[in-house]
Amino acid sequence: MAKPTDLLSRPKVIEVTDLVAHYGDRMILRGVTMDVREGEIMVIMGGSGSGKSTLLRHLLSLEAKTSGRVRLLDQDIDDLSPVAFQELRKKMGVAFQSGALFSSMTVGENIMLPLHEHTRLDRSTMEIMVRMKMEVVSLAGFENLMPSELSGGMIKRAAVARAIVMDPRLLFFDEPSAGLDPVVASALDDLILKLRDAMGMSIVVVTHELESAFKIADRITVLDHGDILFLGSVEEVRDHPSERIQNLLNRRTEEEVLDPDEYLRRLTGMNVGDGGARAGNVP
Amino acid sequence: MAADGTARNTIHGLRRRVESLGRKTVAGVEELGHGGTLFGESLFWLIMGPRRRQPVRLDAVVAQMVEVGIGAVPIVAVLTATIGVMLAIQGIYTLRTFGAESQVTLGIAYSMVREFSPLITGILIAGRSGSALAARIGIMKINQEIDALRVMGIEPVRFLVVPALVAMVVMLPALTLFGDLIGLLAAGIYVSADLGISLSAYADNIINILSPNDLWHGLGKSVIFAILITLIGVVNGAAVSGGAEGVGRYTTRAVVHAISAIVVTDMLFAFVVTRG
Ligand SMILES: Nc1ncnc2c1ncn2[C@@H]1O[C@H](COP(=O)(O)OP(=O)(O)OP(=O)(O)O)[C@@H](O)[C@H]1O
Ligand SMILES: [Mg+2]
């Protein structure tokens, strides 16, 4: 992992300045300013509804912003012609929360789609490239399955393979570990680290899994109600004196470290109440 | 007092209803706008696609054509044949009162080619392919597949809508033409059996009666129906929100709106053409 001082001397690949965004009349992002450096993993954290996914959608230009600037790879997205914008998008890969694989295509065809649409490579070359990427995400041999035949973890990995098939410079993940068991989630974290280290990609990860964030992040952006509460290295965030940040972080850890007995007791305590306890005491 | 309250309630209720009507009208006009924009964008990508390095793929169009067209052949055949026989029965029965049943071919030819075949085929395809299109787009939307296309630099209108539109505009008239033939043939078999004219005499008769104009009238309408079915399917699919339930609701809505649009357009078409 790079030292924060090293990091900040690197060029900015994403630069967001005073980004304000609304859904209807509701202000969701209230002037967000942040950047992502070349080859870093930036994790965006925050409670549910804090605007993480919305920020990501704006980085991807999937929503129209109210004001502010978004620069990707040294280009202001507002200044780009449609063709230039499309070229920029070829340098970006996204793994959506649901995977967003096309259900009418096989896994291999899904991964091949960007190549098929954007390059003039012949089919056998594309197949080789697809197989290489499937190797990277440990899905080799599954190219002829349909997405409906994959497990949740496999869908995510196939989505990653599709996201990296054009060798993008920027890679985005929305909730990569949501809905996965801890072992699979941890394997996915390792994959994200591998993509940064082996392929030099700059990566933005939206998550609310604290453990995963601390494991993969170079820096962390903490969002709260559409404001940036803090932006800094893992250590800075972990040891931050602000009570608000610690509350935000610790509420999650408390739930996660709860041992199973305690968890069950709380559950039954809540659901069964006194009646249950008394029934249990009958000899 | 009580009467006053009732009156106020009535006025209140009335106002609410007028307001809701107004909102629905606005929403309806908005939806028409969406459809129009979508049509414009589709033409744009069809023509400008190659220059934007996003040509419309022929294989996607062909795949859609197979989906829209080939699968519908049996049911189009069955329904148009049934309508043909029905026209023959009804026509002979009505004309017999004037002793003019030999004139039945005239009515069959015109109604089949100008009205029934385009209408029945259009309604059928609205139910079959318009709904499928709405469902497909709706599912893709809630599954973030549309977003995925956009971030890959693949324009969804070019990739999803144009192939469906082109396929529909080609296949619906083709199916209508097929329906014309089957309907006329079925009617002919009934007529020749009932009135004792030979099938070839019947065919000669039909060819004499029908002008290319009649054929174009039916096929031209089916092109408009094709555009309506596709746009309504896509607009409803794109409006889906709220999971699987939303898909079901908007799929149904797509079919109901498409069939209504087809019937109303058909009426307008008949009105304009008979005036002009
Ligand atoms: N399509 C939408 N239309 C209207 N409001 C929306 C939409 N998407 C999100 N919002 C609102 O924007 C706010 C931020 O949502 P967002 O999805 O960005 O939160 P999040 O931080 O990703 O939360 P989570 O951890 O639950 O995914 C929420 O209050 C949400 O209600
Ligand atoms: Mg989210």
XYZ file of C-alpha atoms and ligand atoms in Angstrom:
591
model
C 0.000 0.000 0.000
C 1.315 3.417 -0.927
C 2.111 5.950 1.763
C -0.342 8.865 1.796
C 2.458 11.335 1.062
C 3.463 9.369 -2.033
C -0.119 9.226 -3.082
C -0.687 12.947 -2.999
C 2.201 13.599 -5.345
C 0.560 11.476 -8.002
C -1.641 12.970 -10.709
C -5.380 13.192 -10.167
C -7.383 10.847 -12.335
C -10.713 11.955 -10.899
C -11.391 15.416 -9.601
C -14.758 16.480 -8.255
C -15.285 20.101 -7.277
C -18.313 21.456 -5.407
C -20.634 18.860 -6.840
C -24.265 19.604 -6.029
C -26.964 17.163 -7.079
C -30.698 16.852 -6.617
C -33.288 14.170 -7.072
C -36.363 16.237 -7.801
C -36.401 18.946 -5.148
C -34.254 17.042 -2.671
C -30.608 17.984 -2.467
C -28.641 14.735 -2.289
C -25.058 15.958 -2.714
C -24.262 19.273 -1.029
C -21.065 20.462 -2.627
C -18.809 17.416 -2.704
C -15.107 18.003 -3.386
C -12.779 15.038 -3.652
C -10.169 13.501 -5.894
C -8.762 10.126 -6.769
C -5.063 9.703 -7.511
C -3.484 7.493 -10.108
C -3.263 3.873 -8.966
C -5.106 4.341 -5.701
C -8.117 2.607 -4.252
C -10.549 5.210 -2.974
C -13.321 3.839 -0.811
C -16.508 5.856 -0.425
C -18.236 5.101 2.858
C -21.222 6.414 4.733
C -24.540 5.394 6.187
C -27.481 4.246 4.145
C -28.917 7.107 2.116
C -25.841 9.286 2.589
C -25.431 9.631 -1.174
C -22.685 7.126 -1.973
C -24.388 5.564 -4.950
C -25.496 8.990 -6.143
C -21.914 10.250 -6.067
C -20.842 7.183 -8.017
C -23.583 7.743 -10.599
C -22.323 11.280 -11.083
C -18.753 10.097 -11.507
C -20.141 7.865 -14.245
C -22.266 10.662 -15.750
C -25.396 8.622 -15.328
C -27.196 11.575 -13.745
C -27.311 15.263 -14.562
C -25.715 17.384 -11.869
C -27.049 20.694 -10.578
C -23.674 22.418 -10.381
C -20.005 21.743 -9.829
C -17.306 20.145 -11.915
C -16.291 16.572 -12.619
C -12.946 15.928 -14.313
C -12.042 12.417 -15.421
C -8.552 11.657 -16.728
C -7.846 15.382 -17.073
C -10.955 16.120 -19.070
C -13.933 18.132 -17.891
C -16.921 15.983 -18.771
C -18.992 19.052 -19.648
C -16.513 20.052 -22.371
C -16.493 16.759 -24.205
C -18.111 16.111 -27.566
C -20.266 12.976 -27.707
C -17.560 11.058 -29.539
C -14.838 12.168 -27.104
C -17.097 11.260 -24.223
C -17.626 7.824 -25.661
C -13.865 7.420 -26.008
C -13.505 8.384 -22.347
C -16.050 5.786 -21.343
C -13.985 3.084 -22.983
C -11.316 3.882 -20.400
C -13.742 3.302 -17.541
C -15.080 0.022 -16.213
C -17.958 -0.435 -13.803
C -19.051 -3.420 -11.740
C -22.594 -2.691 -10.645
C -24.082 -3.929 -7.411
C -26.399 -6.368 -9.172
C -23.710 -7.350 -11.646
C -25.959 -6.098 -14.459
C -25.028 -8.975 -16.758
C -27.222 -9.203 -19.851
C -29.445 -12.156 -19.178
C -29.924 -13.083 -22.827
C -26.193 -13.551 -23.417
C -23.763 -16.155 -22.100
C -21.130 -15.076 -19.597
C -18.519 -15.094 -22.346
C -20.662 -12.958 -24.664
C -21.287 -10.531 -21.824
C -17.594 -10.080 -21.257
C -16.939 -9.846 -24.985
C -19.594 -7.198 -25.618
C -17.379 -4.101 -25.133
C -14.740 -5.612 -27.439
C -17.389 -6.521 -29.969
C -18.851 -3.009 -29.920
C -15.699 -0.935 -29.727
C -12.958 -2.820 -31.549
C -12.457 -4.469 -34.908
C -10.713 -7.514 -33.492
C -11.557 -10.847 -35.033
C -13.555 -13.309 -33.023
C -10.727 -15.636 -32.017
C -8.653 -12.741 -30.677
C -11.621 -11.514 -28.691
C -12.161 -15.003 -27.320
C -8.564 -15.151 -26.148
C -8.912 -11.785 -24.425
C -12.146 -12.880 -22.772
C -10.503 -16.055 -21.533
C -7.603 -14.055 -20.121
C -9.916 -11.796 -18.140
C -11.920 -14.751 -16.918
C -8.669 -16.224 -15.697
C -7.961 -13.005 -13.786
C -11.282 -13.240 -11.940
C -10.959 -17.045 -11.479
C -13.913 -17.869 -13.685
C -12.067 -19.785 -16.390
C -14.216 -22.418 -18.071
C -17.559 -20.804 -17.323
C -17.887 -18.745 -20.500
C -20.730 -20.786 -21.959
C -23.013 -20.581 -18.940
C -25.912 -18.154 -18.798
C -25.868 -15.523 -16.025
C -28.865 -17.237 -14.412
C -26.692 -20.305 -13.880
C -24.109 -18.451 -11.793
C -23.920 -17.957 -8.039
C -23.940 -14.454 -6.559
C -20.168 -14.363 -6.165
C -19.631 -15.634 -9.700
C -21.956 -12.954 -11.096
C -19.893 -10.269 -9.385
C -16.669 -11.713 -10.730
C -18.107 -11.986 -14.237
C -19.156 -8.340 -13.932
C -15.587 -7.472 -12.963
C -14.264 -9.381 -15.951
C -16.587 -7.401 -18.238
C -15.544 -4.163 -16.560
C -11.830 -4.804 -17.148
C -11.993 -6.356 -20.598
C -11.044 -3.077 -22.312
C -8.163 -2.573 -19.826
C -9.696 0.591 -18.378
C -7.702 3.109 -16.394
C -10.576 3.765 -14.011
C -12.559 1.058 -12.328
C -15.709 1.542 -10.240
C -17.440 -0.821 -7.832
C -20.814 -0.313 -6.202
C -21.148 -2.427 -3.045
C -18.922 -5.276 -4.271
C -19.468 -7.409 -1.181
C -23.181 -6.792 -0.686
C -25.082 -10.056 -0.481
C -21.973 -12.236 -0.425
C -20.789 -14.490 2.375
C -17.635 -13.264 4.153
C -15.256 -15.704 2.471
C -16.431 -14.775 -1.019
C -16.467 -11.092 -0.113
C -12.913 -11.312 1.105
C -11.837 -13.036 -2.115
C -13.390 -10.165 -4.029
C -11.401 -7.692 -1.921
C -8.244 -9.574 -2.869
C -9.260 -9.347 -6.510
C -9.676 -5.565 -6.223
C -6.208 -5.274 -4.698
C -4.801 -7.467 -7.469
C -6.328 -5.227 -10.124
C -4.651 -2.187 -8.634
C -1.283 -3.850 -8.098
C -1.037 -5.954 -11.242
C -2.849 -3.720 -13.699
C -2.253 -0.296 -12.192
C -5.880 0.712 -12.272
C -7.292 3.560 -10.231
C -10.292 2.194 -8.390
C -13.311 3.704 -6.672
C -15.241 1.402 -4.354
C -18.549 2.278 -2.728
C -19.170 0.152 0.329
C -20.461 0.235 3.842
C -18.479 -2.796 4.963
C -15.932 -1.345 7.357
C -13.649 -4.346 7.413
C -13.452 -4.518 3.656
C -12.869 -0.765 3.431
C -9.944 -0.866 5.857
C -8.464 -3.823 4.017
C -8.433 -2.409 0.507
C -8.494 1.368 0.801
C -5.615 3.745 0.216
C -7.876 6.580 1.201
C -11.449 6.755 2.428
C -14.122 9.344 1.756
C -16.753 9.427 4.480
C -20.075 10.797 3.287
C -22.879 11.898 5.552
C -26.156 13.291 4.274
C -24.539 14.415 1.058
C -21.574 16.130 2.717
C -18.032 14.901 2.948
C -17.439 14.329 6.636
C -13.825 13.381 6.177
C -11.388 12.338 3.478
C -8.093 10.720 4.404
C -5.997 7.607 4.765
C -7.240 4.462 6.485
C -5.272 5.305 9.668
C -6.541 8.862 9.758
C -10.128 7.703 9.443
C -9.742 4.866 11.933
C -8.115 7.069 14.578
C -10.119 10.186 13.887
C -11.119 11.997 17.103
C -14.474 13.192 15.769
C -17.298 11.482 17.558
C -19.516 11.689 14.522
C -17.128 9.731 12.387
C -16.485 7.154 15.098
C -20.201 6.699 15.642
C -20.732 6.230 11.963
C -17.977 3.631 11.794
C -18.584 1.886 15.083
C -22.239 1.307 14.648
C -21.313 -1.049 11.858
C -18.492 -2.816 13.689
C -20.657 -3.423 16.729
C -23.134 -5.314 14.587
C -20.399 -7.226 12.865
C -18.495 -8.407 15.947
C -21.647 -9.503 17.728
C -21.170 -13.155 18.623
C -23.855 -15.628 17.506
C -25.141 -16.453 21.029
C -25.550 -12.811 21.886
C -27.229 -12.241 18.534
C -29.697 -15.080 19.098
C -30.410 -13.894 22.637
C -31.209 -10.441 21.346
C -33.373 -11.795 18.608
C -35.383 -14.104 20.850
C -35.478 -11.457 23.539
C -37.047 -9.126 21.036
C -39.475 -11.541 19.437
C -40.538 -13.815 22.282
C -40.209 -11.393 25.185
C -41.299 -12.296 28.718
C -43.743 -14.986 27.686
C -40.965 -16.897 25.959
C -38.637 -16.620 28.938
C -41.288 -17.929 31.317
C -42.213 -20.776 29.001
C -38.548 -21.739 28.969
C -38.550 -21.964 32.780
C -41.298 -24.534 33.009
C -39.619 -27.742 34.210
C -75.346 23.853 7.185
C -75.540 20.215 6.203
C -76.547 21.060 2.654
C -73.757 23.604 2.525
C -71.259 20.962 3.653
C -72.474 18.490 1.078
C -72.208 21.079 -1.659
C -68.711 21.958 -0.554
C -67.768 18.291 -0.502
C -69.156 17.822 -3.970
C -67.244 20.801 -5.258
C -64.174 19.554 -3.490
C -64.537 16.094 -4.980
C -65.171 17.569 -8.389
C -62.088 19.731 -8.154
C -59.996 16.769 -7.123
C -61.291 14.824 -10.066
C -60.600 17.675 -12.469
C -57.134 18.069 -10.989
C -56.432 14.382 -11.337
C -57.723 14.505 -14.902
C -55.421 17.438 -15.563
C -52.449 15.617 -14.109
C -53.228 12.545 -16.186
C -53.517 14.678 -19.302
C -50.178 16.301 -18.602
C -48.628 12.892 -17.986
C -50.176 11.607 -21.201
C -48.833 14.522 -23.221
C -45.446 14.021 -21.571
C -45.507 10.385 -22.605
C -46.367 11.345 -26.171
C -43.354 13.650 -25.995
C -41.159 10.777 -24.800
C -42.379 8.641 -27.664
C -41.663 11.401 -30.166
C -38.198 12.032 -28.771
C -37.468 8.337 -28.830
C -38.538 8.117 -32.460
C -36.297 11.061 -33.339
C -33.364 9.527 -31.497
C -33.932 6.207 -33.198
C -33.838 7.833 -36.645
C -30.737 9.751 -35.574
C -28.851 6.596 -34.581
C -30.078 4.693 -37.608
C -28.632 7.340 -39.913
C -25.810 8.862 -37.892
C -24.714 5.730 -36.018
C -21.802 4.881 -38.287
C -20.441 8.414 -38.056
C -20.620 8.240 -34.257
C -18.812 4.898 -34.434
C -21.956 3.214 -33.210
C -23.566 1.590 -36.242
C -26.805 -0.317 -35.807
C -25.854 -3.984 -35.989
C -27.501 -6.043 -38.690
C -27.275 -9.211 -36.591
C -29.258 -7.544 -33.815
C -31.925 -6.503 -36.325
C -32.113 -10.007 -37.767
C -32.376 -11.553 -34.306
C -35.282 -9.220 -33.525
C -36.908 -9.972 -36.873
C -36.844 -13.674 -36.133
C -38.281 -13.033 -32.690
C -41.066 -10.734 -33.894
C -41.832 -12.443 -37.176
C -41.244 -16.161 -37.353
C -42.844 -17.075 -34.059
C -45.993 -15.142 -34.940
C -46.632 -16.920 -38.247
C -48.869 -19.737 -36.928
C -51.103 -17.545 -34.809
C -51.422 -14.898 -37.543
C -52.406 -17.659 -39.954
C -55.021 -19.094 -37.624
C -56.613 -15.754 -36.788
C -56.667 -14.279 -40.285
C -58.047 -17.533 -41.661
C -60.789 -17.438 -39.062
C -61.578 -13.825 -39.867
C -61.634 -14.676 -43.577
C -64.152 -17.458 -43.080
C -66.194 -15.244 -40.790
C -66.300 -12.509 -43.436
C -67.402 -15.057 -46.013
C -70.185 -16.456 -43.831
C -71.427 -13.032 -42.834
C -71.138 -11.626 -46.341
C -73.004 -14.448 -48.003
C -75.709 -14.351 -45.341
C -76.239 -10.598 -45.734
C -76.091 -10.514 -49.510
C -78.404 -13.475 -49.884
C -81.321 -11.279 -48.765
C -80.714 -9.250 -51.945
C -79.923 -12.302 -53.992
C -76.500 -10.823 -54.578
C -74.326 -13.390 -52.824
C -72.026 -13.694 -55.821
C -70.836 -10.184 -54.991
C -69.429 -11.408 -51.672
C -65.866 -11.432 -52.996
C -65.921 -7.653 -53.218
C -66.614 -7.227 -49.524
C -64.166 -9.914 -48.500
C -61.341 -8.475 -50.592
C -61.709 -4.931 -49.348
C -62.330 -5.666 -45.684
C -59.603 -8.236 -45.451
C -56.829 -6.281 -47.137
C -57.729 -2.765 -46.028
C -58.998 -3.427 -42.503
C -58.959 -6.806 -40.854
C -55.576 -8.193 -41.715
C -53.612 -5.054 -40.637
C -55.760 -4.615 -37.538
C -55.712 -8.224 -36.328
C -52.010 -8.655 -37.039
C -51.225 -5.363 -35.330
C -53.203 -6.244 -32.225
C -51.633 -9.674 -32.138
C -48.100 -8.338 -32.384
C -48.851 -5.668 -29.795
C -49.815 -8.441 -27.407
C -46.963 -10.691 -28.371
C -43.957 -8.499 -29.126
C -44.912 -5.108 -27.672
C -45.313 -6.693 -24.263
C -42.106 -8.681 -24.626
C -40.241 -5.499 -25.525
C -41.641 -3.600 -22.547
C -40.785 -6.470 -20.212
C -37.287 -6.852 -21.600
C -36.469 -3.166 -21.272
C -38.119 -2.943 -17.857
C -36.130 -5.878 -16.500
C -32.943 -4.468 -17.989
C -33.665 -1.175 -16.289
C -34.228 -2.537 -12.794
C -31.240 -4.847 -13.196
C -29.025 -1.812 -14.031
C -28.292 -3.298 -17.461
C -29.269 -0.033 -19.168
C -26.810 1.837 -16.944
C -24.221 -0.808 -17.750
C -24.712 -0.201 -21.476
C -24.325 3.537 -21.061
C -21.129 3.315 -19.043
C -19.702 0.927 -21.618
C -20.215 3.655 -24.190
C -23.033 1.747 -25.881
C -26.010 3.983 -26.570
C -29.107 2.055 -25.383
C -31.361 3.590 -28.061
C -28.999 2.451 -30.777
C -28.377 -0.933 -29.194
C -31.860 -1.876 -27.985
C -34.494 0.332 -29.576
C -33.403 0.725 -33.196
C -33.063 -3.011 -33.915
C -36.503 -3.607 -32.408
C -37.983 -0.706 -34.379
C -36.479 -1.741 -37.704
C -37.464 -5.369 -37.152
C -41.009 -4.377 -36.299
C -41.349 -2.011 -39.278
C -40.227 -4.774 -41.615
C -41.984 -7.720 -40.025
C -45.412 -6.301 -39.226
C -46.202 -5.408 -42.869
C -44.731 -8.755 -43.924
C -46.993 -10.578 -41.485
C -49.913 -8.426 -42.624
C -49.278 -9.391 -46.225
C -49.115 -13.003 -45.162
C -52.359 -12.485 -43.253
C -53.962 -11.021 -46.406
C -53.104 -14.141 -48.360
C -54.202 -16.615 -45.711
C -57.399 -14.700 -44.949
C -58.378 -14.428 -48.604
C -57.525 -18.083 -49.193
C -59.594 -19.276 -46.250
C -62.515 -17.104 -47.319
C -62.132 -18.406 -50.858
C -62.332 -22.011 -49.749
C -65.555 -21.293 -47.881
C -67.050 -19.271 -50.736
C -66.233 -21.876 -53.344
C -67.723 -24.610 -51.199
C -70.872 -22.650 -50.413
C -71.532 -20.951 -53.754
C -69.982 -23.559 -55.997
C -67.519 -21.232 -57.736
C -64.068 -22.593 -58.424
C -61.179 -21.359 -56.337
C -59.344 -20.060 -59.381
C -62.380 -18.043 -60.474
C -62.490 -16.608 -56.983
C -58.791 -15.748 -57.168
C -59.242 -14.051 -60.554
C -62.094 -12.109 -59.102
C -60.007 -10.954 -56.130
C -57.154 -9.864 -58.370
C -59.556 -7.866 -60.528
C -61.104 -6.151 -57.541
C -57.977 -5.225 -55.632
C -55.765 -2.403 -56.803
C -52.223 -1.889 -55.514
C -53.669 1.053 -53.623
C -55.744 -1.229 -51.450
C -52.687 -3.252 -50.605
C -50.668 -0.141 -49.778
C -53.482 1.162 -47.641
C -53.240 -1.900 -45.403
C -49.475 -2.155 -45.405
C -49.003 1.570 -44.811
C -51.180 1.318 -41.741
C -49.212 -1.643 -40.485
C -46.007 0.397 -40.713
C -47.589 3.028 -38.465
C -48.823 0.300 -36.099
C -45.304 -1.119 -35.978
C -43.870 2.227 -34.931
C -46.597 2.708 -32.324
C -46.130 -0.759 -30.826
C -42.371 -0.320 -30.526
C -42.404 3.184 -29.099
C -45.151 2.399 -26.601
C -43.352 -0.786 -25.561
C -40.063 1.015 -25.017
C -41.550 4.050 -23.244
C -43.392 1.779 -20.814
C -40.366 -0.448 -20.303
C -38.220 2.570 -19.555
C -40.806 3.855 -17.072
C -40.610 0.702 -14.949
C -39.705 1.172 -11.335
C -40.315 -0.876 -8.239
C -39.055 -4.331 -9.100
C -40.811 -7.274 -10.685
C -44.253 -5.950 -9.841
C -43.475 -2.784 -11.781
C -42.452 -4.854 -14.791
C -45.803 -6.630 -14.755
C -47.754 -3.398 -14.420
C -45.970 -1.572 -17.219
C -46.022 -4.596 -19.514
C -49.791 -4.744 -19.237
C -49.958 -1.000 -19.722
C -47.835 -1.244 -22.863
C -50.237 -3.756 -24.410
C -53.382 -1.828 -23.494
C -51.947 1.459 -24.781
C -50.608 -0.100 -27.969
C -53.916 -1.751 -28.827
C -55.829 1.459 -28.081
C -53.395 3.445 -30.213
C -53.764 0.963 -33.070
C -57.560 1.055 -33.028
C -57.721 4.851 -32.803
C -55.123 5.282 -35.539
C -57.042 2.862 -37.706
C -60.177 4.931 -37.299
C -58.342 8.190 -38.052
C -56.746 6.597 -41.082
C -60.100 5.424 -42.408
C -61.565 8.884 -41.823
C -58.754 10.735 -43.567
C -58.566 8.349 -46.494
C -62.300 8.316 -47.193
C -62.347 12.138 -47.149
C -59.267 12.525 -49.274
N -33.674 7.433 -8.325
C -33.887 8.176 -7.211
N -34.919 9.025 -7.155
C -35.136 9.778 -6.059
N -34.373 9.751 -4.960
C -33.329 8.925 -4.950
C -33.028 8.087 -6.066
N -31.936 7.356 -5.771
C -31.574 7.725 -4.528
N -32.398 8.664 -4.040
C -32.296 9.307 -2.731
O -31.017 9.860 -2.610
C -30.491 9.637 -1.318
C -29.119 9.032 -1.430
O -29.265 7.766 -2.023
P -28.039 6.855 -2.383
O -28.565 5.681 -3.144
O -26.986 7.663 -3.039
O -27.556 6.405 -0.939
P -26.432 5.373 -0.542
O -25.456 6.113 0.273
O -25.925 4.666 -1.731
O -27.226 4.375 0.405
P -27.161 2.773 0.488
O -26.018 2.446 1.373
O -28.458 2.428 1.139
O -27.022 2.233 -0.889
C -31.469 8.766 -0.581
O -32.143 9.575 0.347
C -32.418 8.275 -1.618
O -33.726 8.281 -1.124
Mg -26.048 2.668 -2.538
